[in-house]
CSV table of C-alpha atoms in Angstrom, one decimal:
chain,number,residue,atom,x,y,z
X,1,MET,CA,-244.9,5.2,-12.4
X,2,GLU,CA,-246.4,3.0,-15.1
X,3,TYR,CA,-246.2,3.7,-18.8
X,4,LYS,CA,-248.3,3.2,-22.0
X,5,ILE,CA,-246.3,3.3,-25.2
X,6,ALA,CA,-247.2,3.5,-28.9
X,7,MET,CA,-245.0,4.3,-31.9
X,8,HIS,CA,-245.2,4.5,-35.7
X,9,THR,CA,-242.8,5.2,-38.5
X,10,ASP,CA,-243.3,5.8,-42.2
X,11,ILE,CA,-240.8,5.9,-45.0
X,12,GLY,CA,-242.5,8.9,-46.6
X,13,PRO,CA,-243.7,9.2,-50.2
X,14,GLU,CA,-240.3,10.0,-51.8
X,15,LYS,CA,-237.6,8.4,-49.8
X,16,ALA,CA,-235.8,5.2,-50.9
X,17,SER,CA,-235.2,4.0,-47.4
X,18,ASN,CA,-236.3,4.8,-43.8
X,19,GLN,CA,-233.3,6.3,-42.0
X,20,ASP,CA,-235.1,6.8,-38.7
X,21,SER,CA,-234.6,4.4,-35.8
X,22,MET,CA,-236.4,4.1,-32.5
X,23,CYS,CA,-235.6,2.4,-29.3
X,24,VAL,CA,-237.7,1.7,-26.2
X,25,LYS,CA,-236.6,-0.4,-23.2
X,26,GLU,CA,-238.4,-1.0,-19.9
X,27,ALA,CA,-237.3,-2.7,-16.7
X,28,TYR,CA,-238.6,-3.2,-13.2
X,29,THR,CA,-236.3,-2.6,-10.3
X,30,PRO,CA,-236.8,-2.8,-6.5
X,31,GLN,CA,-236.9,1.0,-6.6
X,32,GLY,CA,-239.5,1.2,-9.4
X,33,THR,CA,-239.8,1.1,-13.2
X,34,VAL,CA,-237.1,2.5,-15.4
X,35,LEU,CA,-237.8,3.4,-19.1
X,36,LEU,CA,-235.6,4.4,-21.9
X,37,ALA,CA,-237.0,5.8,-25.2
X,38,ALA,CA,-235.1,7.3,-28.1
X,39,VAL,CA,-235.6,8.5,-31.7
X,40,CYS,CA,-232.6,8.8,-34.0
X,41,ASP,CA,-232.8,10.4,-37.5
X,42,GLY,CA,-230.0,9.3,-39.8
X,43,MET,CA,-228.6,11.1,-42.7
X,44,GLY,CA,-226.2,10.1,-45.5
X,45,GLY,CA,-226.4,8.2,-48.8
X,46,LEU,CA,-228.8,5.3,-49.5
X,47,GLU,CA,-229.0,3.1,-46.4
X,48,LYS,CA,-226.0,4.8,-44.8
X,49,GLY,CA,-228.2,7.1,-42.7
X,50,GLU,CA,-230.1,4.1,-41.6
X,51,LEU,CA,-226.9,2.4,-40.5
X,52,ALA,CA,-225.9,5.4,-38.4
X,53,SER,CA,-229.3,5.7,-36.7
X,54,LYS,CA,-229.5,2.0,-36.1
X,55,THR,CA,-226.0,2.0,-34.6
X,56,MET,CA,-226.9,4.7,-32.1
X,57,ALA,CA,-230.2,3.1,-31.2
X,58,GLU,CA,-228.6,-0.3,-30.7
X,59,ALA,CA,-225.9,1.2,-28.5
X,60,LEU,CA,-228.5,2.8,-26.3
X,61,SER,CA,-230.4,-0.5,-26.0
X,62,ASP,CA,-227.1,-2.3,-25.0
X,63,TRP,CA,-226.3,0.5,-22.5
X,64,PHE,CA,-229.7,0.1,-20.9
X,65,GLU,CA,-229.2,-3.6,-20.3
X,66,ALA,CA,-225.5,-3.7,-19.5
X,67,GLU,CA,-224.6,-0.4,-17.7
X,68,LEU,CA,-227.7,1.3,-16.4
X,69,PRO,CA,-228.4,-1.3,-13.6
X,70,TYR,CA,-225.0,-0.7,-12.1
X,71,LEU,CA,-225.3,3.0,-12.4
X,72,LEU,CA,-228.7,3.0,-10.6
X,73,ALA,CA,-227.2,1.0,-7.7
X,74,GLY,CA,-224.6,3.6,-6.9
X,75,PRO,CA,-224.7,6.9,-5.2
X,76,GLY,CA,-225.3,10.0,-7.2
X,77,TYR,CA,-226.7,8.0,-10.1
X,78,ARG,CA,-228.1,11.0,-12.0
X,79,THR,CA,-224.6,12.4,-12.5
X,80,ALA,CA,-223.3,8.9,-13.3
X,81,ILE,CA,-226.0,8.4,-15.9
X,82,CYS,CA,-225.3,11.7,-17.6
X,83,ASP,CA,-221.5,10.9,-17.7
X,84,SER,CA,-222.1,7.4,-19.0
X,85,LEU,CA,-224.5,8.6,-21.8
X,86,ASP,CA,-222.1,11.4,-22.7
X,87,GLU,CA,-219.3,8.9,-23.1
X,88,LEU,CA,-221.6,6.5,-25.0
X,89,VAL,CA,-222.7,9.2,-27.6
X,90,LYS,CA,-219.1,10.3,-28.1
X,91,ARG,CA,-217.9,6.7,-28.5
X,92,CYS,CA,-220.6,5.9,-31.0
X,93,SER,CA,-219.9,9.1,-32.9
X,94,ALA,CA,-216.2,8.2,-33.2
X,95,ARG,CA,-217.2,4.8,-34.4
X,96,ILE,CA,-219.5,6.1,-37.1
X,97,LEU,CA,-217.0,8.8,-38.1
X,98,ALA,CA,-214.3,6.2,-38.5
X,99,TYR,CA,-216.5,4.0,-40.6
X,100,GLY,CA,-217.4,6.9,-42.9
X,101,SER,CA,-213.7,7.8,-43.3
X,102,ARG,CA,-212.8,4.2,-44.2
X,103,SER,CA,-215.7,4.0,-46.7
X,104,HIS,CA,-215.2,7.5,-48.1
X,105,ILE,CA,-218.8,8.5,-47.3
X,106,GLN,CA,-220.4,10.9,-44.9
X,107,LEU,CA,-223.1,9.7,-42.6
X,108,GLY,CA,-224.5,10.6,-39.2
X,109,THR,CA,-227.5,10.7,-37.0
X,110,THR,CA,-229.3,12.8,-34.5
X,111,VAL,CA,-230.3,11.3,-31.1
X,112,THR,CA,-232.8,12.4,-28.6
X,113,ALA,CA,-233.3,10.0,-25.7
X,114,ILE,CA,-235.2,10.2,-22.4
X,115,VAL,CA,-234.6,8.0,-19.3
X,116,PHE,CA,-237.5,7.9,-16.8
X,117,LEU,CA,-236.1,7.0,-13.4
X,118,PRO,CA,-237.7,5.2,-10.4
X,119,ASP,CA,-238.0,8.4,-8.5
X,120,ASN,CA,-240.2,9.9,-11.3
X,121,SER,CA,-237.5,12.2,-12.5
X,122,TYR,CA,-236.2,12.1,-16.1
X,123,ILE,CA,-233.0,12.8,-18.0
X,124,ILE,CA,-232.9,13.8,-21.6
X,125,CYS,CA,-229.8,13.3,-23.8
X,126,HIS,CA,-230.0,15.4,-27.0
X,127,VAL,CA,-228.0,15.9,-30.2
X,128,GLY,CA,-229.5,17.4,-33.3
X,129,ASP,CA,-233.1,18.3,-34.2
X,130,THR,CA,-235.2,15.3,-33.1
X,131,ARG,CA,-237.6,16.5,-30.4
X,132,ILE,CA,-239.4,15.7,-27.2
X,133,TYR,CA,-242.6,17.4,-26.2
X,134,ARG,CA,-244.4,17.1,-22.8
X,135,ILE,CA,-248.1,17.2,-23.3
X,136,SER,CA,-250.7,18.0,-20.6
X,137,GLY,CA,-254.2,19.5,-20.5
X,138,GLU,CA,-252.4,22.9,-21.1
X,139,GLY,CA,-251.0,21.8,-24.4
X,140,ALA,CA,-247.6,20.7,-25.8
X,141,ALA,CA,-244.4,22.1,-24.3
X,142,LEU,CA,-241.2,21.6,-26.2
X,143,LEU,CA,-238.5,20.2,-23.9
X,144,THR,CA,-235.6,20.2,-26.4
X,145,GLU,CA,-234.0,22.9,-28.5
X,146,ASP,CA,-233.1,22.1,-32.1
X,147,GLN,CA,-229.4,22.3,-32.7
X,148,THR,CA,-229.7,23.9,-36.1
X,149,LEU,CA,-228.2,26.9,-37.7
X,150,VAL,CA,-231.7,28.5,-38.1
X,151,GLN,CA,-232.6,28.0,-34.4
X,152,ARG,CA,-229.3,29.6,-33.4
X,153,GLU,CA,-229.9,32.6,-35.6
X,154,LEU,CA,-233.4,32.9,-34.2
X,155,ARG,CA,-232.2,32.6,-30.6
X,156,LEU,CA,-229.6,35.4,-31.3
X,157,GLY,CA,-232.2,37.6,-32.7
X,158,ARG,CA,-230.7,37.7,-36.2
X,159,ILE,CA,-233.9,36.4,-37.9
X,160,THR,CA,-237.6,36.5,-36.9
X,161,ARG,CA,-239.8,33.4,-36.2
X,162,GLU,CA,-241.5,34.0,-39.6
X,163,GLN,CA,-238.2,34.1,-41.4
X,164,ALA,CA,-237.1,30.9,-39.6
X,165,ARG,CA,-240.1,29.0,-40.9
X,166,VAL,CA,-239.1,29.5,-44.5
X,167,ASP,CA,-235.3,29.7,-44.2
X,168,PRO,CA,-233.7,27.3,-46.7
X,169,ARG,CA,-231.0,26.4,-44.1
X,170,GLY,CA,-233.6,24.7,-41.8
X,171,ASN,CA,-231.9,21.3,-42.1
X,172,VAL,CA,-228.4,22.5,-41.4
X,173,LEU,CA,-227.3,20.9,-38.1
X,174,LEU,CA,-224.8,22.4,-35.7
X,175,GLN,CA,-223.7,18.9,-34.6
X,176,CYS,CA,-224.5,15.4,-35.5
X,177,VAL,CA,-223.4,12.0,-34.1
X,178,GLY,CA,-220.9,10.5,-36.6
X,179,ALA,CA,-220.7,13.6,-38.8
X,180,SER,CA,-219.2,16.1,-36.4
X,181,LYS,CA,-215.6,15.7,-35.2
X,182,TYR,CA,-216.6,16.9,-31.7
X,183,VAL,CA,-220.0,16.1,-30.3
X,184,GLN,CA,-221.4,17.5,-27.0
X,185,PRO,CA,-224.8,16.1,-25.9
X,186,VAL,CA,-227.1,18.5,-24.1
X,187,PHE,CA,-228.7,17.0,-20.9
X,188,ILE,CA,-232.1,18.2,-19.6
X,189,HIS,CA,-233.5,17.2,-16.2
X,190,GLY,CA,-237.1,17.2,-15.1
X,191,SER,CA,-239.8,15.5,-13.1
X,192,ALA,CA,-242.6,13.5,-14.6
X,193,LEU,CA,-246.2,13.4,-13.2
X,194,ALA,CA,-248.8,10.7,-13.7
X,195,GLY,CA,-251.3,11.8,-16.4
X,196,GLU,CA,-248.9,13.4,-18.9
X,197,SER,CA,-247.8,12.4,-22.4
X,198,TYR,CA,-244.3,12.6,-23.8
X,199,LEU,CA,-243.9,12.7,-27.6
X,200,LEU,CA,-240.5,11.9,-29.2
X,201,CYS,CA,-240.3,12.5,-33.0
X,202,SER,CA,-238.1,13.0,-35.9
X,203,ASP,CA,-238.2,16.3,-37.7
X,204,GLY,CA,-240.4,14.9,-40.5
X,205,PHE,CA,-243.2,14.5,-38.0
X,206,ARG,CA,-243.6,18.2,-37.2
X,207,HIS,CA,-242.8,20.2,-40.3
X,208,GLU,CA,-246.4,20.3,-41.6
X,209,ILE,CA,-248.4,20.4,-38.3
X,210,THR,CA,-248.5,22.9,-35.5
X,211,ARG,CA,-247.7,22.5,-31.8
X,212,ARG,CA,-251.4,23.1,-31.1
X,213,GLU,CA,-252.4,20.1,-33.3
X,214,ILE,CA,-249.8,18.0,-31.4
X,215,GLY,CA,-251.3,19.1,-28.1
X,216,GLU,CA,-254.8,18.3,-29.1
X,217,ALA,CA,-254.1,15.0,-30.7
X,218,PHE,CA,-252.1,13.7,-27.8
X,219,ASN,CA,-254.0,15.3,-24.9
X,220,PRO,CA,-253.5,12.7,-22.0
X,221,GLU,CA,-257.2,12.6,-21.3
X,222,GLY,CA,-257.9,11.2,-24.8
X,223,ASN,CA,-254.9,8.9,-24.9
X,224,THR,CA,-255.4,6.4,-22.1
X,225,ASN,CA,-254.6,3.2,-23.9
X,226,GLU,CA,-252.1,2.1,-26.5
X,227,VAL,CA,-254.7,1.4,-29.3
X,228,VAL,CA,-255.9,5.0,-29.2
X,229,MET,CA,-252.4,6.4,-28.9
X,230,LYS,CA,-251.2,4.4,-32.0
X,231,ARG,CA,-254.3,5.5,-34.0
X,232,ASN,CA,-253.6,9.2,-33.1
X,233,ILE,CA,-249.9,8.9,-34.1
X,234,VAL,CA,-250.8,7.3,-37.5
X,235,SER,CA,-253.5,10.0,-38.1
X,236,LEU,CA,-250.9,12.8,-37.7
X,237,VAL,CA,-248.3,11.0,-39.8
X,238,GLU,CA,-250.9,10.7,-42.5
X,239,LYS,CA,-251.8,14.4,-42.1
X,240,ASN,CA,-248.1,15.3,-42.5
X,241,ILE,CA,-247.9,13.4,-45.7
X,242,ALA,CA,-251.2,14.9,-47.0
X,243,CYS,CA,-249.8,18.4,-46.3
X,244,GLY,CA,-246.6,17.7,-48.4
X,245,GLU,CA,-244.1,16.1,-46.0
X,246,THR,CA,-241.6,14.0,-48.0
X,247,ASP,CA,-239.1,13.0,-45.3
X,248,ASN,CA,-239.2,9.8,-43.2
X,249,ILE,CA,-241.6,10.3,-40.3
X,250,SER,CA,-241.3,8.7,-36.9
X,251,ALA,CA,-243.0,9.3,-33.6
X,252,MET,CA,-243.3,7.6,-30.2
X,253,LEU,CA,-245.9,8.5,-27.5
X,254,ILE,CA,-245.4,7.7,-23.9
X,255,ARG,CA,-248.3,8.1,-21.4
X,256,THR,CA,-247.5,8.2,-17.7
X,257,MET,CA,-249.9,6.4,-15.5
């Protein structure tokens, strides 16, 4: 599998700093191409959320280079990758939590990462409410579930979808790297096909636009090169801002070839 990649981030019209971080790493192995992509959305006081998200993104980058090659060389590497990522997220969370305790501040970050493996399968590691969509000619399918109070209430049938859209608790996370004492990443497995698009985004990217708009803008048939992909990401970022989004906005689009 080969990949085309484009990304864009915007501080937003009202924020003093951009607390989103993104990471993308690609390597060529005898078995095939391996790709890691991640979006982390930090939270905390001025610059502290940026520190948390950057810490998580850099930890993933280091993991890709230092640990993943050895995991891929061993038997049962999918299980080994999940175990290793689970340990990495928990270790990073403890590090951020300890820093916050020493500094008397609260900070944290979401993390949503996807690893495309040489056999064309993928593994998603997910904490928080950053998202991954798979986009085909049939539209955009959400692969992750927001780990928020509102999403839990919706899943349990305590509120309706219409109520969820306007619920003031929409940003209340059930867990967060560095802000929760116990963090348990969710792992999602799947298979990738050539001719699909995968969108990773922070929550600021999708508050003011619909899933249909995402599917139309990033339809694989119209996103065959990185110039067009970048232009379409920027266009939707600008549309979010025009519709009233005030948060940081980050998105990464991956096109499988």
